[in-house]
Structures are given as structure tokens and as C-alpha cells.
Amino acid sequence: MKKEKMKFFGLADYLEEERFLEEQHRNGWKMVGAKKFGLVYVFEKCEPEEYIYQLDFKEDAQAEEDYFQLFEDCGWESFHKLNSWYYFRKKKTENEDENVIFSDSASRAEMAKKVMRMQWLVLLPILIIFFSVSSSFASNASSTVWTIVFTIYACFVVFLVALGIRTYWKLNKIIEDNKSV
């Protein structure tokens, strides 16, 4: 039996996403995939068990065989990929060091830095386009349709910038927390 559950997690919410997936598994539902840009999680009925879910952000697809082998050797099952995010799980053990895919805080901080770089690579072109369109708007400001379109686009850009600032703040906190460990 399968079920689908809609849930949104931003780029910086991967720790919350891991806890959500762990809770689902404890309740007898293991994640088997995602649909609709990762907004809909697909779960399959299973025995309720304590599983650890971990996500890793990998920008390039090179050397994936070695990458997966490393995790497999440590007991992790790779079961899903969404864009640059890789999903892993394994049965929880008493040894807390075995319940994390990153063996040190520097690795955790480095992953957060990769996510932050990716966010700016996406946001920067949107801002450049926005400022380019703004100059066109100034010359066509008398057109009602153009004003409506520009206003909608400006609201969208403000939303994306606010989301980017929130993501930056959360990722920076993760980086700082892992520097002090």
C-alpha cells in the first residue's frame, strides 16, 4: 500500500525534512520517492521502525559509483535523488556516530556552504533579469497591462529574495553551529 503526502521544505530545511521522514518511518511509512518537484512525498507501508534519514547535497554527478559505495560500506541505503539532493537511510543504532553520514562538523558545514552557493547561482540571474526588466518598465510605465505584469513579477522577485535571505540565515546558522563543534 502507498500514500502520498504534500509537504514543502526549502533548501535550508533539510534537517527538518530528515526528521519528517524519520517520523513517517516510525509510523510505518518509508519514503520511496517524490513527485511534483519534490512537493509530494510517496510512501510505502512498512513495519514501524527507528530509521535514520540523512540528505546529502552533491553538485556534480561525477564518480557516483564511488560515492554510493562509500555510503553502502557504512550501511546506508541510497533510495532517492531529487535534483542535487541524495536521500539515504539506515536502521538506527545505539552508536550515535553511526547515525550520521558526516563524520565531522567540518563536513556538515561544507555541505551547507554548497547549498548556499547553489542558492545564489539560482537567485542571481533572477535578480539580473529583474533589474533589466525594470529599465524596460520605466519606458513603458504608462501601459496598464505592463504595470500589472511588472507588479506581479516584482512581488515574485521580492518573495524569492525573502526566501533567499531566510535560506542564507538558516544555512549560515548551520555553518556557524558546526564551526564551534
PDB file of N, CA, C and O in Angstrom, residues 10-62:
ATOM      1  N   GLY A  10      12.219  24.066   2.201  1.00  0.00           N
ATOM      2  CA  GLY A  10      13.131  24.910   1.453  1.00  0.00           C
ATOM      3  C   GLY A  10      14.535  24.318   1.440  1.00  0.00           C
ATOM      4  O   GLY A  10      14.806  23.301   2.085  1.00  0.00           O
ATOM      5  N   LEU A  11      15.433  24.970   0.705  1.00  0.00           N
ATOM      6  CA  LEU A  11      16.812  24.488   0.599  1.00  0.00           C
ATOM      7  C   LEU A  11      17.468  24.299   1.961  1.00  0.00           C
ATOM      8  O   LEU A  11      18.213  23.346   2.156  1.00  0.00           O
ATOM      9  N   ALA A  12      17.217  25.198   2.878  1.00  0.00           N
ATOM     10  CA  ALA A  12      17.872  25.143   4.186  1.00  0.00           C
ATOM     11  C   ALA A  12      17.116  24.289   5.196  1.00  0.00           C
ATOM     12  O   ALA A  12      17.522  24.186   6.353  1.00  0.00           O
ATOM     13  N   ASP A  13      16.044  23.659   4.771  1.00  0.00           N
ATOM     14  CA  ASP A  13      15.204  22.885   5.695  1.00  0.00           C
ATOM     15  C   ASP A  13      15.495  21.385   5.656  1.00  0.00           C
ATOM     16  O   ASP A  13      14.666  20.583   6.053  1.00  0.00           O
ATOM     17  N   TYR A  14      16.674  21.005   5.187  1.00  0.00           N
ATOM     18  CA  TYR A  14      16.946  19.576   5.025  1.00  0.00           C
ATOM     19  C   TYR A  14      16.986  18.835   6.357  1.00  0.00           C
ATOM     20  O   TYR A  14      16.632  17.658   6.408  1.00  0.00           O
ATOM     21  N   LEU A  15      17.363  19.498   7.453  1.00  0.00           N
ATOM     22  CA  LEU A  15      17.352  18.830   8.759  1.00  0.00           C
ATOM     23  C   LEU A  15      15.910  18.533   9.192  1.00  0.00           C
ATOM     24  O   LEU A  15      15.625  17.446   9.711  1.00  0.00           O
ATOM     25  N   GLU A  16      15.014  19.481   8.950  1.00  0.00           N
ATOM     26  CA  GLU A  16      13.601  19.273   9.259  1.00  0.00           C
ATOM     27  C   GLU A  16      13.014  18.174   8.371  1.00  0.00           C
ATOM     28  O   GLU A  16      12.192  17.374   8.813  1.00  0.00           O
ATOM     29  N   GLU A  17      13.448  18.143   7.107  1.00  0.00           N
ATOM     30  CA  GLU A  17      12.973  17.108   6.186  1.00  0.00           C
ATOM     31  C   GLU A  17      13.405  15.722   6.672  1.00  0.00           C
ATOM     32  O   GLU A  17      12.618  14.775   6.639  1.00  0.00           O
ATOM     33  N   GLU A  18      14.638  15.615   7.146  1.00  0.00           N
ATOM     34  CA  GLU A  18      15.117  14.335   7.683  1.00  0.00           C
ATOM     35  C   GLU A  18      14.254  13.887   8.864  1.00  0.00           C
ATOM     36  O   GLU A  18      13.853  12.718   8.937  1.00  0.00           O
ATOM     37  N   ARG A  19      13.944  14.817   9.778  1.00  0.00           N
ATOM     38  CA  ARG A  19      13.110  14.468  10.954  1.00  0.00           C
ATOM     39  C   ARG A  19      11.709  14.040  10.515  1.00  0.00           C
ATOM     40  O   ARG A  19      11.129  13.111  11.067  1.00  0.00           O
ATOM     41  N   PHE A  20      11.156  14.729   9.505  1.00  0.00           N
ATOM     42  CA  PHE A  20       9.839  14.384   8.975  1.00  0.00           C
ATOM     43  C   PHE A  20       9.842  12.952   8.429  1.00  0.00           C
ATOM     44  O   PHE A  20       8.930  12.163   8.705  1.00  0.00           O
ATOM     45  N   LEU A  21      10.857  12.605   7.653  1.00  0.00           N
ATOM     46  CA  LEU A  21      10.945  11.265   7.063  1.00  0.00           C
ATOM     47  C   LEU A  21      11.141  10.199   8.140  1.00  0.00           C
ATOM     48  O   LEU A  21      10.567   9.105   8.050  1.00  0.00           O
ATOM     49  N   GLU A  22      11.917  10.515   9.164  1.00  0.00           N
ATOM     50  CA  GLU A  22      12.109   9.578  10.279  1.00  0.00           C
ATOM     51  C   GLU A  22      10.790   9.326  11.010  1.00  0.00           C
ATOM     52  O   GLU A  22      10.469   8.188  11.363  1.00  0.00           O
ATOM     53  N   GLU A  23      10.033  10.381  11.216  1.00  0.00           N
ATOM     54  CA  GLU A  23       8.727  10.249  11.888  1.00  0.00           C
ATOM     55  C   GLU A  23       7.779   9.375  11.065  1.00  0.00           C
ATOM     56  O   GLU A  23       7.070   8.528  11.614  1.00  0.00           O
ATOM     57  N   GLN A  24       7.770   9.590   9.755  1.00  0.00           N
ATOM     58  CA  GLN A  24       6.917   8.775   8.884  1.00  0.00           C
ATOM     59  C   GLN A  24       7.305   7.297   9.004  1.00  0.00           C
ATOM     60  O   GLN A  24       6.433   6.434   9.087  1.00  0.00           O
ATOM     61  N   HIS A  25       8.603   7.019   9.029  1.00  0.00           N
ATOM     62  CA  HIS A  25       9.067   5.626   9.112  1.00  0.00           C
ATOM     63  C   HIS A  25       8.670   5.016  10.462  1.00  0.00           C
ATOM     64  O   HIS A  25       8.251   3.860  10.529  1.00  0.00           O
ATOM     65  N   ARG A  26       8.796   5.801  11.544  1.00  0.00           N
ATOM     66  CA  ARG A  26       8.365   5.326  12.871  1.00  0.00           C
ATOM     67  C   ARG A  26       6.876   4.993  12.878  1.00  0.00           C
ATOM     68  O   ARG A  26       6.421   4.138  13.627  1.00  0.00           O
ATOM     69  N   ASN A  27       6.117   5.679  12.019  1.00  0.00           N
ATOM     70  CA  ASN A  27       4.675   5.447  11.929  1.00  0.00           C
ATOM     71  C   ASN A  27       4.313   4.397  10.884  1.00  0.00           C
ATOM     72  O   ASN A  27       3.139   4.215  10.571  1.00  0.00           O
ATOM     73  N   GLY A  28       5.341   3.731  10.318  1.00  0.00           N
ATOM     74  CA  GLY A  28       5.078   2.637   9.382  1.00  0.00           C
ATOM     75  C   GLY A  28       4.995   3.035   7.925  1.00  0.00           C
ATOM     76  O   GLY A  28       4.377   2.328   7.129  1.00  0.00           O
ATOM     77  N   TRP A  29       5.646   4.144   7.549  1.00  0.00           N
ATOM     78  CA  TRP A  29       5.641   4.600   6.156  1.00  0.00           C
ATOM     79  C   TRP A  29       7.050   5.002   5.756  1.00  0.00           C
ATOM     80  O   TRP A  29       7.585   5.990   6.254  1.00  0.00           O
ATOM     81  N   LYS A  30       7.660   4.243   4.843  1.00  0.00           N
ATOM     82  CA  LYS A  30       9.004   4.599   4.373  1.00  0.00           C
ATOM     83  C   LYS A  30       8.893   5.330   3.042  1.00  0.00           C
ATOM     84  O   LYS A  30       8.064   4.998   2.190  1.00  0.00           O
ATOM     85  N   MET A  31       9.747   6.336   2.886  1.00  0.00           N
ATOM     86  CA  MET A  31       9.739   7.110   1.645  1.00  0.00           C
ATOM     87  C   MET A  31      10.304   6.259   0.517  1.00  0.00           C
ATOM     88  O   MET A  31      11.322   5.594   0.680  1.00  0.00           O
ATOM     89  N   VAL A  32       9.616   6.289  -0.628  1.00  0.00           N
ATOM     90  CA  VAL A  32      10.101   5.560  -1.807  1.00  0.00           C
ATOM     91  C   VAL A  32      10.312   6.496  -3.000  1.00  0.00           C
ATOM     92  O   VAL A  32      10.843   6.074  -4.016  1.00  0.00           O
ATOM     93  N   GLY A  33       9.910   7.750  -2.865  1.00  0.00           N
ATOM     94  CA  GLY A  33      10.101   8.685  -3.965  1.00  0.00           C
ATOM     95  C   GLY A  33       9.418  10.009  -3.693  1.00  0.00           C
ATOM     96  O   GLY A  33       8.873  10.235  -2.616  1.00  0.00           O
ATOM     97  N   ALA A  34       9.465  10.867  -4.710  1.00  0.00           N
ATOM     98  CA  ALA A  34       8.813  12.171  -4.624  1.00  0.00           C
ATOM     99  C   ALA A  34       8.318  12.543  -6.010  1.00  0.00           C
ATOM    100  O   ALA A  34       8.849  12.077  -7.017  1.00  0.00           O
ATOM    101  N   LYS A  35       7.276  13.371  -6.035  1.00  0.00           N
ATOM    102  CA  LYS A  35       6.690  13.824  -7.295  1.00  0.00           C
ATOM    103  C   LYS A  35       6.451  15.322  -7.223  1.00  0.00           C
ATOM    104  O   LYS A  35       6.551  15.921  -6.156  1.00  0.00           O
ATOM    105  N   LYS A  36       6.113  15.883  -8.357  1.00  0.00           N
ATOM    106  CA  LYS A  36       5.716  17.290  -8.454  1.00  0.00           C
ATOM    107  C   LYS A  36       6.765  18.207  -7.824  1.00  0.00           C
ATOM    108  O   LYS A  36       6.493  18.904  -6.855  1.00  0.00           O
ATOM    109  N   PHE A  37       7.974  18.144  -8.391  1.00  0.00           N
ATOM    110  CA  PHE A  37       9.093  18.994  -7.973  1.00  0.00           C
ATOM    111  C   PHE A  37       9.492  18.768  -6.517  1.00  0.00           C
ATOM    112  O   PHE A  37       9.997  19.668  -5.854  1.00  0.00           O
ATOM    113  N   GLY A  38       9.246  17.581  -6.011  1.00  0.00           N
ATOM    114  CA  GLY A  38       9.618  17.262  -4.638  1.00  0.00           C
ATOM    115  C   GLY A  38       8.630  17.748  -3.597  1.00  0.00           C
ATOM    116  O   GLY A  38       8.902  17.678  -2.400  1.00  0.00           O
ATOM    117  N   LEU A  39       7.474  18.220  -4.025  1.00  0.00           N
ATOM    118  CA  LEU A  39       6.470  18.703  -3.068  1.00  0.00           C
ATOM    119  C   LEU A  39       5.570  17.585  -2.553  1.00  0.00           C
ATOM    120  O   LEU A  39       4.932  17.731  -1.520  1.00  0.00           O
ATOM    121  N   VAL A  40       5.505  16.480  -3.285  1.00  0.00           N
ATOM    122  CA  VAL A  40       4.656  15.359  -2.888  1.00  0.00           C
ATOM    123  C   VAL A  40       5.556  14.155  -2.623  1.00  0.00           C
ATOM    124  O   VAL A  40       6.246  13.669  -3.519  1.00  0.00           O
ATOM    125  N   TYR A  41       5.546  13.710  -1.399  1.00  0.00           N
ATOM    126  CA  TYR A  41       6.336  12.548  -0.993  1.00  0.00           C
ATOM    127  C   TYR A  41       5.510  11.289  -1.193  1.00  0.00           C
ATOM    128  O   TYR A  41       4.322  11.273  -0.881  1.00  0.00           O
ATOM    129  N   VAL A  42       6.158  10.240  -1.684  1.00  0.00           N
ATOM    130  CA  VAL A  42       5.495   8.968  -1.892  1.00  0.00           C
ATOM    131  C   VAL A  42       6.043   8.000  -0.843  1.00  0.00           C
ATOM    132  O   VAL A  42       7.265   7.814  -0.730  1.00  0.00           O
ATOM    133  N   PHE A  43       5.128   7.408  -0.087  1.00  0.00           N
ATOM    134  CA  PHE A  43       5.493   6.480   0.977  1.00  0.00           C
ATOM    135  C   PHE A  43       4.884   5.118   0.714  1.00  0.00           C
ATOM    136  O   PHE A  43       3.822   5.015   0.109  1.00  0.00           O
ATOM    137  N   GLU A  44       5.573   4.100   1.210  1.00  0.00           N
ATOM    138  CA  GLU A  44       5.103   2.721   1.115  1.00  0.00           C
ATOM    139  C   GLU A  44       4.957   2.185   2.534  1.00  0.00           C
ATOM    140  O   GLU A  44       5.792   2.450   3.400  1.00  0.00           O
ATOM    141  N   LYS A  45       3.900   1.421   2.754  1.00  0.00           N
ATOM    142  CA  LYS A  45       3.657   0.841   4.076  1.00  0.00           C
ATOM    143  C   LYS A  45       4.822  -0.082   4.446  1.00  0.00           C
ATOM    144  O   LYS A  45       5.320  -0.836   3.616  1.00  0.00           O
ATOM    145  N   CYS A  46       5.258  -0.006   5.696  1.00  0.00           N
ATOM    146  CA  CYS A  46       6.344  -0.852   6.193  1.00  0.00           C
ATOM    147  C   CYS A  46       6.135  -1.095   7.682  1.00  0.00           C
ATOM    148  O   CYS A  46       5.215  -0.547   8.285  1.00  0.00           O
ATOM    149  N   GLU A  47       6.994  -1.896   8.266  1.00  0.00           N
ATOM    150  CA  GLU A  47       6.963  -2.097   9.711  1.00  0.00           C
ATOM    151  C   GLU A  47       7.428  -0.810  10.384  1.00  0.00           C
ATOM    152  O   GLU A  47       8.432  -0.229   9.969  1.00  0.00           O
ATOM    153  N   PRO A  48       6.728  -0.349  11.415  1.00  0.00           N
ATOM    154  CA  PRO A  48       7.201   0.840  12.133  1.00  0.00           C
ATOM    155  C   PRO A  48       8.549   0.528  12.802  1.00  0.00           C
ATOM    156  O   PRO A  48       8.647  -0.409  13.595  1.00  0.00           O
ATOM    157  N   GLU A  49       9.581   1.258  12.423  1.00  0.00           N
ATOM    158  CA  GLU A  49      10.914   1.042  12.966  1.00  0.00           C
ATOM    159  C   GLU A  49      11.626   2.380  13.114  1.00  0.00           C
ATOM    160  O   GLU A  49      11.244   3.366  12.508  1.00  0.00           O
ATOM    161  N   GLU A  50      12.683   2.367  13.911  1.00  0.00           N
ATOM    162  CA  GLU A  50      13.519   3.549  14.083  1.00  0.00           C
ATOM    163  C   GLU A  50      14.581   3.567  12.986  1.00  0.00           C
ATOM    164  O   GLU A  50      15.545   2.809  13.042  1.00  0.00           O
ATOM    165  N   TYR A  51      14.380   4.411  12.004  1.00  0.00           N
ATOM    166  CA  TYR A  51      15.337   4.589  10.921  1.00  0.00           C
ATOM    167  C   TYR A  51      15.855   6.020  10.953  1.00  0.00           C
ATOM    168  O   TYR A  51      15.136   6.938  11.344  1.00  0.00           O
ATOM    169  N   ILE A  52      17.091   6.160  10.541  1.00  0.00           N
ATOM    170  CA  ILE A  52      17.701   7.475  10.410  1.00  0.00           C
ATOM    171  C   ILE A  52      17.685   7.838   8.928  1.00  0.00           C
ATOM    172  O   ILE A  52      18.076   7.030   8.087  1.00  0.00           O
ATOM    173  N   TYR A  53      17.233   9.034   8.620  1.00  0.00           N
ATOM    174  CA  TYR A  53      17.251   9.550   7.253  1.00  0.00           C
ATOM    175  C   TYR A  53      18.263  10.690   7.214  1.00  0.00           C
ATOM    176  O   TYR A  53      18.291  11.532   8.108  1.00  0.00           O
ATOM    177  N   GLN A  54      19.089  10.686   6.188  1.00  0.00           N
ATOM    178  CA  GLN A  54      20.078  11.743   6.004  1.00  0.00           C
ATOM    179  C   GLN A  54      20.062  12.173   4.540  1.00  0.00           C
ATOM    180  O   GLN A  54      19.907  11.340   3.643  1.00  0.00           O
ATOM    181  N   LEU A  55      20.223  13.466   4.315  1.00  0.00           N
ATOM    182  CA  LEU A  55      20.292  14.012   2.964  1.00  0.00           C
ATOM    183  C   LEU A  55      21.698  14.543   2.722  1.00  0.00           C
ATOM    184  O   LEU A  55      22.336  15.058   3.644  1.00  0.00           O
ATOM    185  N   ASP A  56      22.145  14.399   1.499  1.00  0.00           N
ATOM    186  CA  ASP A  56      23.429  14.959   1.110  1.00  0.00           C
ATOM    187  C   ASP A  56      23.231  15.752  -0.176  1.00  0.00           C
ATOM    188  O   ASP A  56      22.459  15.350  -1.041  1.00  0.00           O
ATOM    189  N   PHE A  57      23.911  16.857  -0.265  1.00  0.00           N
ATOM    190  CA  PHE A  57      23.831  17.727  -1.429  1.00  0.00           C
ATOM    191  C   PHE A  57      25.113  17.558  -2.219  1.00  0.00           C
ATOM    192  O   PHE A  57      26.196  17.834  -1.732  1.00  0.00           O
ATOM    193  N   LYS A  58      24.982  17.083  -3.442  1.00  0.00           N
ATOM    194  CA  LYS A  58      26.147  16.830  -4.296  1.00  0.00           C
ATOM    195  C   LYS A  58      25.913  17.560  -5.609  1.00  0.00           C
ATOM    196  O   LYS A  58      24.977  17.268  -6.333  1.00  0.00           O
ATOM    197  N   GLU A  59      26.799  18.517  -5.901  1.00  0.00           N
ATOM    198  CA  GLU A  59      26.609  19.381  -7.068  1.00  0.00           C
ATOM    199  C   GLU A  59      26.879  18.682  -8.393  1.00  0.00           C
ATOM    200  O   GLU A  59      26.250  18.981  -9.391  1.00  0.00           O
ATOM    201  N   ASP A  60      27.817  17.772  -8.420  1.00  0.00           N
ATOM    202  CA  ASP A  60      28.149  17.109  -9.684  1.00  0.00           C
ATOM    203  C   ASP A  60      27.840  15.622  -9.596  1.00  0.00           C
ATOM    204  O   ASP A  60      27.796  15.043  -8.529  1.00  0.00           O
ATOM    205  N   ALA A  61      27.609  15.038 -10.737  1.00  0.00           N
ATOM    206  CA  ALA A  61      27.243  13.620 -10.788  1.00  0.00           C
ATOM    207  C   ALA A  61      28.458  12.735 -11.075  1.00  0.00           C
ATOM    208  O   ALA A  61      28.305  11.555 -11.328  1.00  0.00           O
ATOM    209  N   GLN A  62      29.639  13.293 -11.035  1.00  0.00           N
ATOM    210  CA  GLN A  62      30.840  12.513 -11.310  1.00  0.00           C
ATOM    211  C   GLN A  62      31.143  11.572 -10.150  1.00  0.00           C
ATOM    212  O   GLN A  62      30.868  11.874  -8.997  1.00  0.00           O
TER     213      GLN A  62
END
